[in-house]
Short mmCIF file of C-alpha atoms and ligand atoms in Angstrom, two decimals:
data_model
loop_
_atom_site.label_atom_id
_atom_site.label_comp_id
_atom_site.label_asym_id
_atom_site.label_seq_id
_atom_site.Cartn_x
_atom_site.Cartn_y
_atom_site.Cartn_z
CA MET A 78 -23.82 -13.43 -19.35
CA ARG A 79 -20.38 -14.06 -17.93
CA PHE A 80 -18.36 -11.48 -16.04
CA ALA A 81 -14.70 -11.71 -15.12
CA GLY A 82 -15.26 -12.59 -11.48
CA PHE A 83 -18.28 -14.79 -12.07
CA ALA A 84 -16.49 -18.05 -12.75
CA ARG A 85 -14.80 -18.12 -9.35
CA MET A 86 -16.74 -17.76 -6.16
CA GLY A 87 -13.64 -17.98 -3.99
CA ASP A 88 -14.34 -17.97 -0.33
CA PHE A 89 -15.91 -14.55 -0.22
CA ASN A 90 -18.32 -15.40 2.59
CA ALA A 91 -15.37 -16.57 4.69
CA ARG A 92 -13.39 -13.43 3.89
CA ILE A 93 -16.30 -11.25 5.02
CA ARG A 94 -16.78 -13.35 8.15
CA ASP A 95 -13.09 -13.06 9.12
CA LEU A 96 -13.09 -9.32 8.51
CA LYS A 97 -16.22 -8.82 10.61
CA ALA A 98 -14.70 -10.77 13.48
CA SER A 99 -11.84 -8.26 13.52
CA LEU A 100 -14.18 -5.26 13.78
CA VAL A 101 -15.37 -5.70 17.36
CA PRO A 102 -11.96 -5.09 18.94
CA ARG A 103 -11.67 -1.93 16.83
CA GLY A 104 -14.65 -0.42 18.58
CA VAL A 105 -17.06 -0.16 15.62
CA ASP A 106 -20.34 -1.92 15.02
CA GLY A 107 -20.18 -1.72 11.25
CA LEU A 108 -17.77 -1.02 8.39
CA LEU A 109 -18.37 0.84 5.16
CA VAL A 110 -15.97 -0.48 2.51
CA THR A 111 -15.38 1.87 -0.41
CA ASP A 112 -11.96 0.97 -1.83
CA LEU A 113 -12.53 -0.87 -5.12
CA ALA A 114 -9.74 -3.43 -4.70
CA ASN A 115 -11.06 -4.20 -1.22
CA LEU A 116 -14.59 -4.54 -2.59
CA ARG A 117 -13.33 -6.96 -5.20
CA TYR A 118 -11.43 -8.95 -2.60
CA LEU A 119 -14.47 -9.26 -0.36
CA THR A 120 -17.19 -9.82 -2.97
CA GLY A 121 -15.69 -10.55 -6.40
CA PHE A 122 -17.34 -7.40 -7.80
CA THR A 123 -15.35 -6.05 -10.75
CA GLY A 124 -17.24 -2.82 -11.44
CA SER A 125 -16.07 0.70 -10.67
CA SER A 126 -18.80 2.06 -8.40
CA ALA A 127 -20.07 0.42 -5.22
CA ARG A 128 -20.04 0.44 -1.42
CA LEU A 129 -20.32 -2.43 1.02
CA LEU A 130 -21.79 -2.11 4.49
CA LEU A 131 -20.88 -4.90 6.90
CA THR A 132 -22.74 -5.18 10.19
CA LYS A 133 -23.60 -7.77 12.80
CA ARG A 134 -27.16 -7.77 11.55
CA GLY A 135 -26.57 -8.24 7.86
CA ASP A 136 -24.48 -7.00 4.97
CA TYR A 137 -25.49 -4.63 2.20
CA PHE A 138 -23.97 -3.96 -1.20
CA PHE A 139 -24.77 -0.64 -2.86
CA THR A 140 -24.33 -0.04 -6.57
CA ASP A 141 -25.99 1.96 -9.31
CA SER A 142 -28.15 0.89 -12.25
CA ARG A 143 -25.12 0.42 -14.56
CA TYR A 144 -23.87 -2.44 -12.39
CA ARG A 145 -27.10 -3.91 -11.08
CA LEU A 146 -27.08 -6.95 -13.39
CA GLN A 147 -23.34 -7.46 -13.06
CA ALA A 148 -23.52 -7.26 -9.27
CA SER A 149 -26.26 -9.87 -9.02
CA ALA A 150 -24.18 -12.22 -11.21
CA GLU A 151 -20.85 -11.61 -9.50
CA LEU A 152 -22.22 -11.66 -5.96
CA LYS A 153 -24.22 -14.83 -6.49
CA GLY A 154 -23.91 -17.09 -3.44
CA LEU A 155 -22.88 -14.22 -1.22
CA LYS A 156 -25.07 -13.36 1.75
CA VAL A 157 -25.45 -9.68 0.94
CA ARG A 158 -28.47 -7.61 -0.01
CA ILE A 159 -28.06 -5.38 -3.06
CA ARG A 160 -29.38 -1.81 -2.85
CA GLU A 161 -29.25 1.41 -4.89
CA ASN A 162 -26.03 3.34 -4.21
CA SER A 163 -26.85 6.63 -2.48
CA PHE A 164 -26.05 8.33 0.81
CA GLU A 165 -29.77 8.21 1.65
CA GLN A 166 -29.88 4.43 1.24
CA VAL A 167 -26.75 3.93 3.36
CA ALA A 168 -28.03 6.33 6.01
CA GLY A 169 -31.47 4.70 6.04
CA ILE A 170 -30.00 1.25 6.70
CA VAL A 171 -27.47 2.49 9.25
CA GLY A 172 -30.36 4.19 11.08
CA ARG A 173 -32.64 1.17 10.90
CA LEU A 174 -29.93 -1.14 12.26
CA GLY A 175 -29.23 1.33 15.07
CA LEU A 176 -25.47 1.52 14.39
CA LYS A 177 -23.65 3.91 16.73
CA ARG A 178 -20.04 3.77 15.54
CA LEU A 179 -19.38 3.17 11.87
CA GLY A 180 -15.91 2.38 10.57
CA PHE A 181 -14.92 3.71 7.15
CA GLU A 182 -11.82 3.64 4.96
CA GLY A 183 -10.33 7.08 5.49
CA GLY A 184 -7.58 6.36 2.98
CA SER A 185 -10.00 5.98 0.08
CA VAL A 186 -12.69 8.54 0.96
CA SER A 187 -12.29 12.10 -0.32
CA TYR A 188 -12.81 15.00 2.03
CA ASP A 189 -15.99 16.01 0.19
CA THR A 190 -17.43 12.48 0.43
CA TYR A 191 -16.55 12.39 4.11
CA ARG A 192 -18.47 15.62 4.69
CA LEU A 193 -21.51 14.28 2.84
CA LEU A 194 -21.30 11.02 4.79
CA LYS A 195 -21.08 12.88 8.08
CA LYS A 196 -24.04 15.04 7.17
CA SER A 197 -26.28 12.15 6.16
CA LEU A 198 -25.23 10.06 9.17
CA SER A 199 -25.73 12.65 11.88
CA GLY A 200 -25.77 10.97 15.28
CA VAL A 201 -23.45 8.17 14.12
CA ARG A 202 -19.78 8.32 15.14
CA LEU A 203 -17.52 7.80 12.15
CA LYS A 204 -14.15 6.19 12.75
CA SER A 205 -11.48 5.78 10.10
CA ILE A 206 -10.01 2.31 10.19
CA SER A 207 -7.96 2.32 7.02
CA GLY A 208 -5.88 -0.66 6.14
CA VAL A 209 -7.90 -3.38 7.81
CA VAL A 210 -8.94 -5.10 4.55
CA GLU A 211 -5.47 -4.44 3.09
CA GLY A 212 -4.10 -6.34 6.09
CA CYS A 213 -6.30 -9.34 5.26
CA ARG A 214 -5.18 -9.18 1.62
CA CYS A 215 -1.46 -9.56 2.45
CA VAL A 216 -1.61 -13.34 2.77
CA LYS A 217 -2.81 -15.00 -0.41
CA ASP A 218 -4.94 -18.15 -0.53
CA THR A 219 -4.31 -20.98 -2.99
CA GLU A 220 -6.67 -19.55 -5.57
CA GLU A 221 -5.02 -16.13 -5.47
CA VAL A 222 -1.56 -17.67 -5.76
CA GLY A 223 -2.84 -19.65 -8.77
CA LEU A 224 -4.06 -16.50 -10.52
CA ILE A 225 -0.79 -14.68 -9.84
CA ARG A 226 1.15 -17.65 -11.22
CA ARG A 227 -0.96 -17.44 -14.38
CA ALA A 228 -0.31 -13.71 -14.67
CA VAL A 229 3.43 -14.40 -14.39
CA GLU A 230 3.22 -17.09 -17.09
CA VAL A 231 1.49 -14.71 -19.47
CA ALA A 232 4.02 -11.93 -18.77
CA THR A 233 6.89 -14.35 -19.43
CA LYS A 234 5.59 -14.70 -23.00
CA GLY A 235 5.96 -10.93 -23.38
CA PHE A 236 9.59 -11.00 -22.18
CA LYS A 237 10.38 -13.98 -24.43
CA ALA A 238 8.98 -12.18 -27.46
CA VAL A 239 11.27 -9.22 -26.78
CA GLU A 240 14.29 -11.48 -26.28
CA ARG A 241 13.59 -13.42 -29.48
CA ARG A 242 13.03 -10.39 -31.66
CA GLY A 243 15.79 -8.19 -30.28
CA VAL A 244 15.63 -4.50 -29.54
CA ALA A 245 18.43 -2.74 -31.45
CA GLY A 246 17.13 -0.14 -33.90
CA ARG A 247 13.62 -0.19 -32.41
CA SER A 248 11.97 2.50 -30.35
CA GLU A 249 11.12 1.84 -26.71
CA LEU A 250 7.45 2.34 -27.59
CA ASP A 251 7.67 -0.29 -30.30
CA VAL A 252 9.13 -2.80 -27.82
CA ALA A 253 6.35 -1.96 -25.34
CA LEU A 254 3.80 -2.49 -28.09
CA THR A 255 5.17 -5.96 -28.88
CA ILE A 256 4.82 -6.87 -25.21
CA GLU A 257 1.30 -5.53 -25.00
CA SER A 258 0.06 -7.40 -28.06
CA VAL A 259 1.73 -10.69 -27.05
CA VAL A 260 0.42 -10.68 -23.47
CA LYS A 261 -3.08 -9.70 -24.50
CA LYS A 262 -3.23 -12.52 -27.03
CA ALA A 263 -1.91 -14.85 -24.31
CA GLY A 264 -4.76 -14.03 -21.94
CA ALA A 265 -3.89 -10.83 -20.06
CA GLU A 266 -7.03 -8.77 -19.39
CA ALA A 267 -4.85 -5.69 -18.92
CA LEU A 268 -1.33 -4.57 -18.12
CA SER A 269 -0.59 -4.00 -14.42
CA PHE A 270 0.80 -0.54 -15.34
CA ASP A 271 2.23 1.26 -18.38
CA THR A 272 5.15 -0.89 -19.48
CA ILE A 273 8.53 0.56 -18.61
CA VAL A 274 11.12 0.34 -21.38
CA ALA A 275 14.02 2.62 -20.47
CA SER A 276 17.17 2.45 -22.57
CA GLY A 277 20.59 4.11 -22.60
CA GLU A 278 20.73 7.17 -20.33
CA ARG A 279 16.98 6.79 -19.76
CA SER A 280 17.61 3.54 -17.86
CA ALA A 281 18.73 5.78 -14.99
CA LEU A 282 15.04 6.69 -14.59
CA PRO A 283 13.60 4.09 -12.20
CA HIS A 284 10.13 4.62 -13.72
CA GLY A 285 10.96 5.57 -17.29
CA LYS A 286 7.84 4.84 -19.30
CA ALA A 287 8.54 3.74 -22.89
CA SER A 288 9.38 6.73 -25.10
CA GLY A 289 10.17 7.31 -28.77
CA ARG A 290 13.92 6.88 -28.10
CA CYS A 291 15.65 4.51 -30.51
CA ILE A 292 17.49 1.68 -28.73
CA ARG A 293 21.14 1.38 -29.80
CA LYS A 294 23.96 -1.11 -29.52
CA GLY A 295 25.80 -0.56 -26.24
CA ASP A 296 22.65 0.47 -24.30
CA LEU A 297 21.32 -1.06 -21.15
CA VAL A 298 17.54 -1.54 -21.39
CA ILE A 299 15.28 -1.91 -18.37
CA VAL A 300 11.99 -3.63 -19.13
CA ASP A 301 9.56 -3.59 -16.17
CA MET A 302 6.20 -5.09 -16.92
CA GLY A 303 3.25 -6.93 -15.47
CA VAL A 304 -0.14 -8.22 -16.48
CA SER A 305 -3.49 -8.72 -14.81
CA VAL A 306 -5.36 -12.04 -14.89
CA ASP A 307 -8.80 -12.08 -13.29
CA GLY A 308 -7.80 -9.02 -11.25
CA TYR A 309 -4.48 -10.40 -9.98
CA LYS A 310 -1.27 -8.75 -11.06
CA SER A 311 2.29 -9.68 -11.90
CA ASP A 312 5.34 -7.40 -11.77
CA GLU A 313 8.79 -8.28 -13.07
CA THR A 314 11.85 -6.41 -14.32
CA ARG A 315 14.68 -7.57 -16.53
CA THR A 316 17.64 -5.49 -17.62
CA TYR A 317 19.33 -6.33 -20.91
CA ALA A 318 22.48 -5.21 -22.66
CA VAL A 319 22.26 -4.53 -26.39
CA GLY A 320 24.83 -6.06 -28.77
CA LYS A 321 27.61 -6.16 -26.15
CA ALA A 322 28.20 -5.30 -22.53
CA THR A 323 31.01 -3.08 -21.24
CA LYS A 324 33.05 -3.98 -18.19
CA ARG A 325 31.28 -1.39 -16.08
CA GLN A 326 27.84 -2.54 -17.24
CA ARG A 327 28.71 -6.10 -16.21
CA GLU A 328 30.08 -4.86 -12.89
CA VAL A 329 27.01 -2.82 -11.98
CA TYR A 330 24.74 -5.64 -13.12
CA SER A 331 26.50 -8.18 -10.95
CA ILE A 332 26.26 -5.93 -7.87
CA VAL A 333 22.49 -5.60 -8.37
CA LYS A 334 22.20 -9.34 -9.04
CA ASP A 335 24.09 -10.21 -5.85
CA ALA A 336 21.98 -7.76 -3.80
CA HIS A 337 18.84 -9.31 -5.32
CA ASP A 338 20.01 -12.89 -4.61
CA ARG A 339 20.96 -12.04 -1.02
CA ALA A 340 17.58 -10.43 -0.38
CA ILE A 341 15.81 -13.51 -1.74
CA ASP A 342 17.97 -15.72 0.49
CA ALA A 343 16.93 -13.61 3.49
CA ILE A 344 13.19 -14.13 2.89
CA ARG A 345 11.21 -16.55 5.03
CA ALA A 346 8.20 -16.39 7.34
CA GLY A 347 8.88 -14.40 10.49
CA VAL A 348 11.51 -12.07 9.00
CA ARG A 349 10.92 -8.32 9.18
CA ALA A 350 10.42 -6.80 5.73
CA ARG A 351 12.81 -3.96 6.62
CA ASP A 352 15.56 -6.50 7.29
CA VAL A 353 15.17 -7.89 3.78
CA ASP A 354 15.48 -4.32 2.52
CA ARG A 355 18.58 -3.79 4.65
CA THR A 356 20.21 -6.90 3.18
CA ALA A 357 19.91 -5.57 -0.38
CA ARG A 358 20.58 -1.94 0.50
CA GLY A 359 23.56 -2.73 2.71
CA TYR A 360 25.17 -4.75 -0.06
CA ILE A 361 24.72 -2.01 -2.64
CA ARG A 362 26.01 0.62 -0.19
CA LYS A 363 29.14 -1.41 0.55
CA ALA A 364 29.79 -1.72 -3.17
CA GLY A 365 29.84 2.10 -3.30
CA TYR A 366 26.46 2.73 -4.95
CA GLY A 367 24.31 3.53 -1.89
CA ARG A 368 23.25 6.88 -3.30
CA CYS A 369 22.15 5.27 -6.55
CA PHE A 370 19.43 3.12 -4.96
CA GLY A 371 16.59 5.31 -3.72
CA HIS A 372 13.44 3.19 -3.84
CA GLY A 373 12.28 0.34 -1.63
CA THR A 374 13.55 -3.19 -2.21
CA GLY A 375 10.06 -4.55 -2.83
CA HIS A 376 6.32 -4.54 -2.25
CA GLY A 377 3.36 -6.87 -2.03
CA VAL A 378 1.48 -7.72 -5.22
CA GLY A 379 -2.09 -8.96 -5.57
CA LEU A 380 -5.26 -7.20 -6.69
CA GLN A 381 -3.07 -4.10 -6.81
CA VAL A 382 0.41 -4.01 -8.22
CA HIS A 383 1.69 -2.14 -5.14
CA GLU A 384 0.14 -3.25 -1.89
CA ARG A 385 1.15 -4.31 1.59
CA PRO A 386 3.50 -5.67 2.78
CA PHE A 387 6.14 -3.08 1.84
CA VAL A 388 9.79 -4.07 1.80
CA ASN A 389 11.51 -0.79 2.60
CA PRO A 390 13.55 0.75 5.43
CA LYS A 391 10.46 2.16 7.20
CA SER A 392 8.20 -0.88 6.90
CA ASN A 393 6.74 -2.39 10.06
CA ASP A 394 5.50 -5.46 8.17
CA VAL A 395 6.66 -8.92 9.14
CA LEU A 396 6.69 -11.52 6.36
CA GLU A 397 4.25 -14.38 6.72
CA GLU A 398 3.76 -17.63 4.87
CA GLY A 399 1.55 -16.97 1.83
CA MET A 400 2.57 -13.36 1.25
CA ILE A 401 3.77 -12.46 -2.26
CA VAL A 402 6.39 -9.73 -2.52
CA THR A 403 8.76 -8.40 -5.13
CA VAL A 404 12.52 -8.16 -4.72
CA GLU A 405 13.78 -5.38 -6.97
CA PRO A 406 16.99 -3.64 -6.06
CA GLY A 407 18.50 -1.30 -8.62
CA ILE A 408 21.39 1.06 -9.31
CA TYR A 409 20.69 4.24 -11.28
CA ILE A 410 23.54 6.46 -12.40
CA PRO A 411 22.51 9.79 -13.96
CA GLY A 412 23.99 10.27 -17.41
CA TRP A 413 25.16 6.66 -17.59
CA GLY A 414 22.17 4.36 -17.12
CA GLY A 415 20.78 1.87 -14.70
CA VAL A 416 20.06 -1.72 -13.80
CA ARG A 417 17.11 -3.23 -11.94
CA ILE A 418 16.30 -6.90 -11.43
CA GLU A 419 12.85 -7.73 -10.09
CA ASP A 420 11.35 -11.07 -9.17
CA MET A 421 8.17 -12.00 -7.35
CA VAL A 422 8.43 -14.51 -4.52
CA LEU A 423 5.94 -16.45 -2.43
CA VAL A 424 6.97 -16.43 1.23
CA GLU A 425 7.23 -19.89 2.75
CA LYS A 426 7.96 -21.20 6.24
CA ASP A 427 11.67 -21.78 5.64
CA GLY A 428 12.36 -19.67 2.56
CA CYS A 429 10.52 -18.58 -0.53
CA ASP A 430 9.43 -19.77 -3.95
CA VAL A 431 10.52 -17.53 -6.81
CA LEU A 432 7.42 -17.21 -9.00
CA THR A 433 9.13 -15.35 -11.83
CA GLY A 434 11.58 -18.14 -12.57
CA GLY A 435 14.30 -18.30 -15.15
CA SER A 436 17.86 -17.11 -15.08
CA LYS A 437 18.50 -13.53 -14.11
CA GLU A 438 22.04 -13.46 -15.50
CA LEU A 439 22.77 -10.52 -17.82
CA ARG A 440 21.40 -11.28 -21.29
CA ILE A 441 22.73 -9.63 -24.39
CA LEU A 442 20.04 -8.97 -26.96
CA ARG A 443 20.35 -8.20 -30.63
ZN1 LIG B 141 8.10 -3.67 -11.57
ZN1 LIG B 142 7.61 -3.72 -8.45
#
């Protein structure tokens, strides 16, 4: 039997080792990992129900009978013991190992689960240390970059199919369907999110999921789409004009394009993410459209389509070599339409590598 994560062992043991080394200074003697993307990052497990307990005296993976076989295949080579997933099991092991302060991921544990955990672990101090695995996930290794590059390649086939076939006279849903069928045939295991196809006035909706609206000549069409390959996501946006482009459409497009290019030029290791945001935002504001750009300039992409680092005005993240972030400024004008251009870039020492290559000049589709 072959499961998605089985073919690649990655360096899961090393990831777990590095994470455990960072626990001591945080004042805990164990960590209970419950977030599914974090579990996948640390172990390669692709199922939807599991917990991972990391301690100085051994690591334990808890899952239920549905995933028993899958877990033993996907976790092969990993130094973890597999146990039945229940609070009693976790509590029994925590007690046996004599753990006093257990870290947990407060951001992914519901209040009810927390209460159950607290009850079954009486005598153990629970400390929320959210974000520690997410921090490790920010910088991608070669294998992760390779998977993201493949996801981008597959997604490009979806965009090309739309460009070849044209969009005029078709519904947004129909265009989204073309994309979905092309990328799935090309090797996408899933879409990163519901494909956004927003045309005409609807292009003023930054997250306008494809609707039944018929795309007409003279529209702007935002297509924002990504695919998942072996768990790793892509995310890219192109905005097209249909049949022709008016002067104002070209004008707005070129402001967004310049903001996008400037932000990409500002990216390199050591730069604060908020400064990249300020570059794009400042440019759009000066052009008179500050109020039409409400969202962040970008975000990290990996096992999740939105993850750290965040490129927005409030971000405290500093870009490092090996991080992958999007650059996606936009201008949205209610009643008129909108433009967004989104690329994914790999942060390098002296600049960045644009993963979603190809020209981002305004294209006019049939
Ligand atoms: Zn996107
Ligand atoms: Zn995005």
